[in-house]
Structure formats: C-alpha cells, structure tokens
mmCIF file of C-alpha atoms in Angstrom:
data_model
loop_
_atom_site.group_PDB
_atom_site.id
_atom_site.type_symbol
_atom_site.label_atom_id
_atom_site.label_comp_id
_atom_site.label_asym_id
_atom_site.label_seq_id
_atom_site.Cartn_x
_atom_site.Cartn_y
_atom_site.Cartn_z
ATOM 1 C CA LEU A 16 -93.570 64.978 100.399
ATOM 2 C CA SER A 17 -91.720 64.956 103.856
ATOM 3 C CA VAL A 18 -90.620 61.235 103.093
ATOM 4 C CA LEU A 19 -89.374 62.181 99.605
ATOM 5 C CA GLN A 20 -87.065 64.826 100.892
ATOM 6 C CA PHE A 21 -84.898 62.232 102.682
ATOM 7 C CA PRO A 22 -82.818 61.424 99.493
ATOM 8 C CA VAL A 23 -82.539 65.161 98.663
ATOM 9 C CA VAL A 24 -79.147 66.809 99.723
ATOM 10 C CA SER A 25 -80.494 70.189 100.272
ATOM 11 C CA ARG A 26 -83.728 68.971 102.114
ATOM 12 C CA GLY A 27 -84.709 67.361 105.292
ATOM 13 C CA CYS A 28 -87.822 65.596 106.733
ATOM 14 C CA ASP A 29 -88.956 68.087 109.224
ATOM 15 C CA VAL A 30 -91.768 67.779 111.738
ATOM 16 C CA THR A 31 -92.552 71.443 111.085
ATOM 17 C CA ASP A 32 -93.626 70.923 107.605
ATOM 18 C CA ILE A 33 -95.867 68.020 108.662
ATOM 19 C CA LEU A 34 -97.629 70.238 111.156
ATOM 20 C CA PHE A 35 -98.112 73.048 108.879
ATOM 21 C CA ARG A 36 -99.509 70.956 106.282
ATOM 22 C CA LEU A 37 -101.881 69.449 108.784
ATOM 23 C CA VAL A 38 -102.816 73.001 109.958
ATOM 24 C CA GLY A 39 -103.487 73.913 106.163
ATOM 25 C CA VAL A 40 -105.952 70.971 105.785
ATOM 26 C CA GLY A 41 -107.750 71.966 108.946
ATOM 27 C CA CYS A 42 -108.157 75.456 108.012
ATOM 28 C CA GLY A 43 -109.309 74.441 104.563
ATOM 29 C CA MET A 44 -111.961 72.243 106.110
ATOM 30 C CA VAL A 45 -113.139 74.813 108.543
ATOM 31 C CA THR A 46 -113.316 77.545 105.842
ATOM 32 C CA GLN A 47 -115.455 75.094 103.505
ATOM 33 C CA SER A 48 -117.894 74.394 106.447
ATOM 34 C CA ILE A 49 -118.336 78.077 106.978
ATOM 35 C CA TYR A 50 -118.500 78.736 103.343
ATOM 36 C CA ALA A 51 -121.168 76.114 102.449
ATOM 37 C CA PRO A 52 -122.325 74.113 105.389
ATOM 38 C CA PRO A 53 -123.325 70.593 104.393
ATOM 39 C CA ARG A 54 -127.169 70.874 105.303
ATOM 40 C CA GLU A 55 -127.487 74.603 103.944
ATOM 41 C CA ARG A 56 -127.828 75.245 100.287
ATOM 42 C CA LEU A 57 -127.005 78.943 99.707
ATOM 43 C CA THR A 58 -128.260 80.553 96.772
ATOM 44 C CA GLY A 59 -128.943 84.032 95.463
ATOM 45 C CA ALA A 60 -128.200 86.998 97.564
ATOM 46 C CA ALA A 61 -127.172 85.058 100.526
ATOM 47 C CA PHE A 62 -124.613 83.123 98.784
ATOM 48 C CA GLU A 63 -123.128 86.213 97.033
ATOM 49 C CA HIS A 64 -122.884 87.990 100.370
ATOM 50 C CA ARG A 65 -120.993 85.246 102.050
ATOM 51 C CA ARG A 66 -118.823 84.566 99.003
ATOM 52 C CA ARG A 67 -117.792 88.168 98.916
ATOM 53 C CA THR A 68 -117.334 88.456 102.695
ATOM 54 C CA LEU A 69 -114.936 85.432 102.801
ATOM 55 C CA ALA A 70 -113.225 86.630 99.729
ATOM 56 C CA GLY A 71 -112.497 90.014 101.327
ATOM 57 C CA ILE A 72 -110.975 88.343 104.308
ATOM 58 C CA GLY A 73 -108.869 86.092 102.126
ATOM 59 C CA CYS A 74 -107.695 89.265 100.058
ATOM 60 C CA ALA A 75 -106.791 90.953 103.144
ATOM 61 C CA ALA A 76 -104.739 88.121 104.464
ATOM 62 C CA THR A 77 -103.097 87.457 101.166
ATOM 63 C CA PHE A 78 -102.107 91.134 100.867
ATOM 64 C CA VAL A 79 -100.395 90.920 104.423
ATOM 65 C CA TYR A 80 -98.656 87.924 103.442
ATOM 66 C CA ILE A 81 -97.377 89.549 100.322
ATOM 67 C CA VAL A 82 -96.087 92.585 102.003
ATOM 68 C CA TYR A 83 -94.602 90.341 104.823
ATOM 69 C CA THR A 84 -92.559 88.261 102.531
ATOM 70 C CA GLY A 85 -91.514 91.458 100.433
ATOM 71 C CA ILE A 86 -90.341 93.911 103.150
ATOM 72 C CA VAL A 87 -89.427 91.747 106.371
ATOM 73 C CA PRO A 88 -87.043 92.342 108.093
ATOM 74 C CA PHE A 89 -87.263 96.094 108.441
ATOM 75 C CA THR A 90 -83.532 96.635 108.275
ATOM 76 C CA PHE A 91 -83.668 99.805 106.238
ATOM 77 C CA ALA A 92 -80.690 101.647 105.085
ATOM 78 C CA TYR A 93 -79.775 104.080 102.234
ATOM 79 C CA PRO A 94 -79.018 102.222 98.972
ATOM 80 C CA LYS A 95 -75.374 102.256 97.492
ATOM 81 C CA GLY A 96 -75.176 104.790 94.763
ATOM 82 C CA GLY A 97 -78.488 106.521 95.677
ATOM 83 C CA VAL A 98 -81.570 105.520 93.863
ATOM 84 C CA TRP A 99 -79.987 105.368 90.632
ATOM 85 C CA GLY A 100 -77.581 102.475 91.672
ATOM 86 C CA PRO A 101 -80.368 99.863 92.199
ATOM 87 C CA LEU A 102 -82.110 100.744 89.010
ATOM 88 C CA THR A 103 -78.970 100.595 86.844
ATOM 89 C CA ALA A 104 -77.662 97.183 88.366
ATOM 90 C CA THR A 105 -77.566 94.083 86.258
ATOM 91 C CA GLU A 106 -80.014 92.375 88.908
ATOM 92 C CA PHE A 107 -82.618 95.128 88.128
ATOM 93 C CA LEU A 108 -83.473 93.334 84.689
ATOM 94 C CA PRO A 109 -86.089 90.602 84.621
ATOM 95 C CA PHE A 110 -84.729 87.410 86.185
ATOM 96 C CA MET A 111 -81.259 88.131 86.037
ATOM 97 C CA ALA A 112 -80.948 87.892 89.884
ATOM 98 C CA TYR A 113 -81.894 84.396 89.549
ATOM 99 C CA PHE A 114 -78.657 83.549 87.622
ATOM 100 C CA VAL A 115 -76.643 83.881 90.884
ATOM 101 C CA THR A 116 -79.361 81.968 93.086
ATOM 102 C CA ARG A 117 -79.447 78.241 93.726
ATOM 103 C CA PHE A 118 -82.103 76.420 91.519
ATOM 104 C CA ASP A 119 -84.282 75.304 94.234
ATOM 105 C CA LEU A 120 -84.411 78.660 95.832
ATOM 106 C CA MET A 121 -85.194 80.377 92.393
ATOM 107 C CA MET A 122 -88.070 77.917 91.901
ATOM 108 C CA THR A 123 -89.589 78.416 95.280
ATOM 109 C CA ASP A 124 -89.382 82.371 94.821
ATOM 110 C CA VAL A 125 -90.963 82.081 91.509
ATOM 111 C CA MET A 126 -93.733 79.807 92.377
ATOM 112 C CA GLU A 127 -94.430 81.491 95.682
ATOM 113 C CA LYS A 128 -94.729 85.085 94.050
ATOM 114 C CA PHE A 129 -96.698 83.824 91.248
ATOM 115 C CA ALA A 130 -99.283 81.848 93.359
ATOM 116 C CA SER A 131 -99.754 84.584 95.908
ATOM 117 C CA TYR A 132 -100.643 87.092 93.190
ATOM 118 C CA ALA A 133 -102.849 84.480 91.594
ATOM 119 C CA VAL A 134 -104.728 84.099 94.906
ATOM 120 C CA LEU A 135 -104.870 87.835 95.437
ATOM 121 C CA ALA A 136 -106.080 88.643 91.865
ATOM 122 C CA ALA A 137 -108.937 85.928 92.257
ATOM 123 C CA LEU A 138 -109.973 87.189 95.754
ATOM 124 C CA LEU A 139 -109.838 90.738 94.781
ATOM 125 C CA ALA A 140 -112.057 89.978 91.581
ATOM 126 C CA THR A 141 -114.637 88.243 93.904
ATOM 127 C CA CYS A 142 -114.865 90.942 96.612
ATOM 128 C CA TRP A 143 -114.630 94.009 94.491
ATOM 129 C CA THR A 144 -118.426 94.701 93.915
ATOM 130 C CA ARG A 145 -117.809 97.283 91.171
ATOM 131 C CA LEU A 146 -116.125 94.722 88.807
ATOM 132 C CA THR A 147 -118.894 92.096 89.146
ATOM 133 C CA GLY A 148 -120.955 93.746 86.282
ATOM 134 C CA LEU A 149 -117.841 94.024 83.985
ATOM 135 C CA ASP A 150 -116.706 91.425 81.303
ATOM 136 C CA MET A 151 -113.372 89.440 82.251
ATOM 137 C CA TRP A 152 -111.073 91.467 80.271
ATOM 138 C CA PRO A 153 -111.923 94.784 81.821
ATOM 139 C CA ARG A 154 -112.012 93.231 85.112
ATOM 140 C CA LEU A 155 -108.598 91.596 84.559
ATOM 141 C CA ILE A 156 -107.196 94.970 83.590
ATOM 142 C CA ARG A 157 -108.226 96.674 86.713
ATOM 143 C CA VAL A 158 -107.118 93.899 89.120
ATOM 144 C CA MET A 159 -103.756 93.644 87.230
ATOM 145 C CA THR A 160 -103.277 97.386 87.895
ATOM 146 C CA VAL A 161 -103.749 97.076 91.438
ATOM 147 C CA CYS A 162 -101.588 93.969 91.841
ATOM 148 C CA ILE A 163 -98.740 95.585 89.655
ATOM 149 C CA ALA A 164 -98.936 98.630 91.734
ATOM 150 C CA ILE A 165 -98.673 96.680 95.018
ATOM 151 C CA SER A 166 -95.657 94.831 93.761
ATOM 152 C CA SER A 167 -93.821 97.920 92.257
ATOM 153 C CA LEU A 168 -94.452 99.789 95.763
ATOM 154 C CA ILE A 169 -92.863 96.947 97.455
ATOM 155 C CA GLU A 170 -89.941 96.920 95.098
ATOM 156 C CA CYS A 171 -89.493 100.619 95.776
ATOM 157 C CA VAL A 172 -89.301 99.756 99.586
ATOM 158 C CA GLN A 173 -86.871 97.005 99.047
ATOM 159 C CA MET A 174 -84.557 99.608 97.547
ATOM 160 C CA PHE A 175 -83.772 100.588 101.150
ATOM 161 C CA ILE A 176 -83.368 97.183 102.434
ATOM 162 C CA PRO A 177 -79.783 95.700 102.208
ATOM 163 C CA ILE A 178 -80.509 92.089 101.779
ATOM 164 C CA ARG A 179 -83.259 92.689 99.030
ATOM 165 C CA VAL A 180 -82.622 92.946 95.394
ATOM 166 C CA VAL A 181 -84.771 95.668 93.256
ATOM 167 C CA SER A 182 -86.032 94.013 90.016
ATOM 168 C CA LEU A 183 -88.602 93.951 87.376
ATOM 169 C CA THR A 184 -89.238 90.307 87.973
ATOM 170 C CA ASP A 185 -91.936 90.770 90.497
ATOM 171 C CA PRO A 186 -94.054 93.046 88.694
ATOM 172 C CA ILE A 187 -94.017 90.407 85.737
ATOM 173 C CA LEU A 188 -94.834 87.833 88.010
ATOM 174 C CA ALA A 189 -97.549 89.737 89.548
ATOM 175 C CA ALA A 190 -99.061 90.406 86.016
ATOM 176 C CA ALA A 191 -98.775 86.429 85.196
ATOM 177 C CA GLY A 192 -100.337 85.516 88.378
ATOM 178 C CA CYS A 193 -103.192 88.082 87.768
ATOM 179 C CA VAL A 194 -104.065 86.552 84.435
ATOM 180 C CA VAL A 195 -104.291 83.049 85.828
ATOM 181 C CA GLY A 196 -106.171 84.141 88.943
ATOM 182 C CA VAL A 197 -108.832 86.235 87.255
ATOM 183 C CA ILE A 198 -109.267 83.627 84.537
ATOM 184 C CA VAL A 199 -109.795 80.738 87.095
ATOM 185 C CA GLN A 200 -112.139 82.916 89.294
ATOM 186 C CA GLU A 201 -114.242 83.640 86.357
ATOM 187 C CA ARG A 202 -114.386 79.941 85.283
ATOM 188 C CA ALA A 203 -115.202 78.822 88.749
ATOM 189 C CA VAL A 204 -118.073 81.226 89.356
ATOM 190 C CA ARG A 205 -119.618 80.251 85.875
ATOM 191 C CA PHE A 206 -119.352 76.665 86.698
ATOM 192 C CA TYR A 207 -120.976 77.078 90.117
ATOM 193 C CA ARG A 208 -123.894 79.090 88.503
ATOM 194 C CA PHE A 209 -124.185 76.307 85.954
ATOM 195 C CA SER A 210 -124.272 73.497 88.476
ATOM 196 C CA VAL A 211 -126.965 75.350 90.530
ATOM 197 C CA ALA A 212 -129.275 76.633 87.688
ATOM 198 C CA GLU A 213 -128.438 73.510 85.512
ATOM 199 C CA GLU A 214 -127.879 75.786 82.587
ATOM 200 C CA VAL A 215 -124.905 77.850 81.337
ATOM 201 C CA LEU A 216 -125.394 81.598 82.455
ATOM 202 C CA GLY A 217 -123.415 84.370 80.592
ATOM 203 C CA PRO A 218 -122.086 87.527 82.483
ATOM 204 C CA ASP A 219 -125.460 89.129 82.393
ATOM 205 C CA HIS A 220 -127.042 86.049 84.156
ATOM 206 C CA ARG A 221 -128.931 85.194 81.035
ATOM 207 C CA PRO A 222 -128.562 81.760 79.301
ATOM 208 C CA ALA A 223 -125.290 81.695 77.508
ATOM 209 C CA THR A 224 -124.759 82.104 73.724
ATOM 210 C CA PRO A 225 -123.078 79.084 72.025
ATOM 211 C CA GLU A 226 -119.796 81.134 71.922
ATOM 212 C CA GLN A 227 -119.964 81.487 75.719
ATOM 213 C CA MET A 228 -120.651 77.776 76.067
ATOM 214 C CA ARG A 229 -117.527 77.028 74.255
ATOM 215 C CA GLY A 230 -115.579 79.426 76.503
ATOM 216 C CA LEU A 231 -116.924 77.349 79.569
ATOM 217 C CA THR A 232 -115.382 73.923 78.307
ATOM 218 C CA ILE A 233 -111.890 74.815 79.652
#
C-alpha cells in the first residue's frame, strides 16, 4: 500500500504508515496468543470468560477511539445562530456535507465511521452478558440503540466545536455499521461453536434446525 501511494498525487509514501501497520500486526498477533494460546484449547466456561473479557477491553478502546475522533480538538464555542442554526443548515441533511469535501477525504470518513461502529457493535454484542440469551434481531436492536445514542450525543457536542459539522450522516453510518457488526459476530460465534462441537448449534445451544443451518451458510 505504501509503494502504491507513490503515483497518487494527494498521497505520499510515509514511514509512519509502515510503522503503524507493523504495530497493528504485532498487536493482532499478541492478542491472538492471549485469546487462544497455541497449546491450550479453551472450551466451555473458560473460553466464554476470556472471550467476554477481551471483548470488553476492545469495546472500551473502540468507544474511546470514536469519542476521540468525534470531539477532538476541544475548541468549544457558542454556535452561530444558536442551536437552531446548525440544525437548519444544509449540511445537517444526510451526506450533504460530503458534496463540499474532497472525494478521498469523504471516503476515508465514511469507511472510518462505518468500521468503528461495526467493531463497537460486534464487541458490545459479545461482552454484554444480558444479550447472550436473545436472538440476533432483539440483540441488534439493543446494540443499535446504544450506538445511535452515542453517535447522536457526539453530534450534539460537535455543535459547539467550530471546525465540526452537525449532520445526520453519523447516526446513519452508526446504524449501518451495527447491522454488519452484529451479524458478523453472530455468524462467527456460531461457526466457532460448530468447529468445536462438530455440529451446528442454534442460539439455545441445541442442534440446529434445517432453517438455522441454512442461515449458517453465509
């Protein structure tokens, strides 16, 4: 990726990107070794406890990242036109602010917000113990409510940051990311249980019905 940025006018090959990518690979390998050591096969309660513990840590880290990218720097000021001004601006409508933004910045912003909320939703669905006994769609509604509330709260704070734009885009991206995150988390957990038990298990940990087996094929 760094080499391919040479012919791109608005990009540059930077050692910083390479270092961050190497650090990311290292963190992933360390996390994997903690999560599932190569000589240890976690099953049952031990696996569930470790999975929820690591998911809780990742959920907190993702939440801090979303808040950091949403309200930093802390240059607060009273919005022009009061609160009603930003809410009636053209940029408040979904995706309207992107029409005055460079294409690469627009795509970066969309992918970053979508991916961060997808990761947050997947981790939240994993570590939220009260949701484990629910089906996927009730779980999705609760996780989506939390993520949309976080996104809306950040938008309210951005109203008082001069360099930020208040928009409905972020809650929409948060909702879309939640759908993908929760569905992927559901499939991943079911596939792991299938690989361990060598049979397809439904949400109630019993052998799955043919309808549930068809849902696993994704």
